[in-house]
Amino acid sequence: MTATAKALALALLTTAAAPALAQTAPETLRTAQAGQTGIDAETLTEIAGTLASDQFEGRAPGTAGEDKTIGYLIGRFEALGLEPGGVDGGWTQAVPLLHTQLGTPETLQVTVGGQTTDWTFPRDVYVSTLQPKNMAAIDGADMVFVGYGVDAPERQWDDFKGQDLKGKVAVFLVNDPDFAAQQNEPVSGKFKGRTMTYYGRWTYKFEEAARRGAIGALIVHETEAAGYGWNVVESPGGENYDIVRQPEDVTSLALQGWISGDAAQKLFADAGQDLAKLRTQARSASFRPVPLKATMTARFPVTQEVVKSQNVLAKIPGTTRPGEVVMYGAHWDAYGEGPPDENGKIYRAGANDDALGIAGMMEIARLMKADEAPKRSVVFAAWTAEERGLLGSEYYAQDPIYPIETTVANLTLDILQTAGKAKDVLLIGKGQGTLEDDLATYAKAQGRTVTPESLPERGLFYRADHFSMAKRGVPVLLMMGISGATDLVDGGKEAGQAWVDAYTGNCYHQACDAVSDDWDLAGAVQDISLMYAIGADLARSDRWPGWKDGSEFKAIREETAAARR
Ligand SMILES: [Zn+2]
């Protein structure tokens, strides 16, 4: 049977379960609504297994493993009958990456009231650089405490109050202003309580410091508010990656990083400030930046190189609204060669993270292509360098091939659940966008419920490739199997949690993330089917998903509303 015939047969069996949307939907979509698409678990295993095999050398950007990966992805897209969706009619988009590595600091110190204290790297201060220079230097720059460093007009909140940061070192608190708030404080709930907003992410704080021309940015580390210890902060060892940027887009920050709680305590005390008191003040909208009467000096030699990498893009052109794009995404890269074990060379090949996501996207592409052509174009993006900081998707989003304002949605697959069928599906970023309503609709049609991620304070919503699009206003949906415990048909929530614990504890970013006989992809098939159904529906619709009130990204999308009339 052809895929369409099979889908049609299934559709006839399941029409009773389908919601109202189904009347106008094609066969495969109707069956998806009943949780039965032609998404094939064996094909998923085959693709993930190939990409994670030794031949692909762990798929690190810029290696021979990348060349093989790119060739394989293009071959699969071609075999599916998709069209090239990259730059100039090709399959790819070149993504040059900047790789920097700090050497031993020549100087690293702070001076307060004529007294100079040497800081030890990385014990007291951990920094890295994203400037393409051979020396990362700060020379006696004034330090300014900016509280949480949040500028959120939609929340009537501005920590900066016009404070000039040009050439200065901005010192931030971790997380967002209501994270540590008591229930009765005016700020409580203003930044979604324990749920992290983008203002709580360290990436936001460094971006905000750079927007204001600061030369340095330091975040005062706290284990609880960060969600991880100092060992995690210092683990990259002075290494960092960025996309290669135009000179005018290079960050103003020579150094960015964290100051340990102890070193910060001493700095503030020496400067005659009470850090505990300032923390409380920073939870008020009336907070004003506090110049610390301290200066920072640092000189780090830097080794830098440009790594050439690529995104791969394929498309199915839309028939009547080809300029409107429904985009799927997953990342092809992993960690490459890992530290060798007793058997010698090993690769950290990310079979689940995210070869399986790529496989899911390929299966969605296959079904989509087997269907009658959609009204809107559907683009499939295999990103590079997600593991280096969402860089392939970031590069795309700052130099998009399809206009951001008419990109209908970005649907991302990154790590799928491999523990079998589930009674629910996980939602990351509850309350952000209207695509969560689509998720609920199609999950219901599958007889499943929606469960919000278990630890929204970890800010997973800001930590996968969909976010590169989200921060520019594109509505997004992320499918990520480790964002909480799913209620497994076999074993319930307990078994779901056990799977998450085992994967994140042993395999995440480790050699153990390999295709395994223990994989049961029935749950992944359900989740991929859901993403297929949501995208297939959007590709045949005129509607524009959006952001909900209170989302950090609603305003930026609305700026381009005219392009979507
Ligand atoms: Zn990933």
PDB file of N, CA, C and O and ligand atoms in Angstrom, residues 331 353-354 386-387 414-415 480 508-509, ligand 1:
ATOM      1  N   HIS A 331      18.536  19.577  15.108  1.00  0.00           N
ATOM      2  CA  HIS A 331      19.957  19.864  14.882  1.00  0.00           C
ATOM      3  C   HIS A 331      20.728  18.600  14.544  1.00  0.00           C
ATOM      4  O   HIS A 331      20.537  17.563  15.145  1.00  0.00           O
ATOM      5  N   ASP A 353      19.876  12.799  20.882  1.00  0.00           N
ATOM      6  CA  ASP A 353      20.090  14.256  20.856  1.00  0.00           C
ATOM      7  C   ASP A 353      21.077  14.606  19.758  1.00  0.00           C
ATOM      8  O   ASP A 353      22.257  14.698  20.003  1.00  0.00           O
ATOM      9  N   ASP A 354      20.729  14.831  18.519  1.00  0.00           N
ATOM     10  CA  ASP A 354      19.347  14.962  18.089  1.00  0.00           C
ATOM     11  C   ASP A 354      19.160  14.211  16.768  1.00  0.00           C
ATOM     12  O   ASP A 354      18.356  14.612  15.934  1.00  0.00           O
ATOM     13  N   GLU A 386      24.056  23.449  17.371  1.00  0.00           N
ATOM     14  CA  GLU A 386      23.132  23.672  18.479  1.00  0.00           C
ATOM     15  C   GLU A 386      23.874  23.527  19.793  1.00  0.00           C
ATOM     16  O   GLU A 386      23.702  24.304  20.719  1.00  0.00           O
ATOM     17  N   GLU A 387      24.731  22.517  19.848  1.00  0.00           N
ATOM     18  CA  GLU A 387      25.440  22.220  21.089  1.00  0.00           C
ATOM     19  C   GLU A 387      26.497  23.275  21.430  1.00  0.00           C
ATOM     20  O   GLU A 387      27.044  23.285  22.517  1.00  0.00           O
ATOM     21  N   ASP A 414      13.779  18.029  19.502  1.00  0.00           N
ATOM     22  CA  ASP A 414      15.115  17.916  20.087  1.00  0.00           C
ATOM     23  C   ASP A 414      15.067  16.996  21.305  1.00  0.00           C
ATOM     24  O   ASP A 414      14.666  17.427  22.388  1.00  0.00           O
ATOM     25  N   ILE A 415      15.474  15.780  21.120  1.00  0.00           N
ATOM     26  CA  ILE A 415      15.454  14.698  22.128  1.00  0.00           C
ATOM     27  C   ILE A 415      14.017  14.194  22.301  1.00  0.00           C
ATOM     28  O   ILE A 415      13.144  14.923  22.766  1.00  0.00           O
ATOM     29  N   MET A 480      10.386  18.134  23.356  1.00  0.00           N
ATOM     30  CA  MET A 480      11.624  17.684  24.012  1.00  0.00           C
ATOM     31  C   MET A 480      11.258  16.689  25.105  1.00  0.00           C
ATOM     32  O   MET A 480      10.623  17.049  26.101  1.00  0.00           O
ATOM     33  N   TYR A 508      22.911  11.880  28.488  1.00  0.00           N
ATOM     34  CA  TYR A 508      22.835  13.212  27.896  1.00  0.00           C
ATOM     35  C   TYR A 508      24.242  13.766  27.665  1.00  0.00           C
ATOM     36  O   TYR A 508      25.026  13.889  28.608  1.00  0.00           O
ATOM     37  N   HIS A 509      24.570  14.033  26.397  1.00  0.00           N
ATOM     38  CA  HIS A 509      25.894  14.552  25.998  1.00  0.00           C
ATOM     39  C   HIS A 509      27.034  13.575  26.294  1.00  0.00           C
ATOM     40  O   HIS A 509      28.197  13.981  26.354  1.00  0.00           O
TER      41      HIS A 509
HETATM   42 ZN    ZN B   1      19.828  18.748  21.323  1.00  0.00          ZN
END
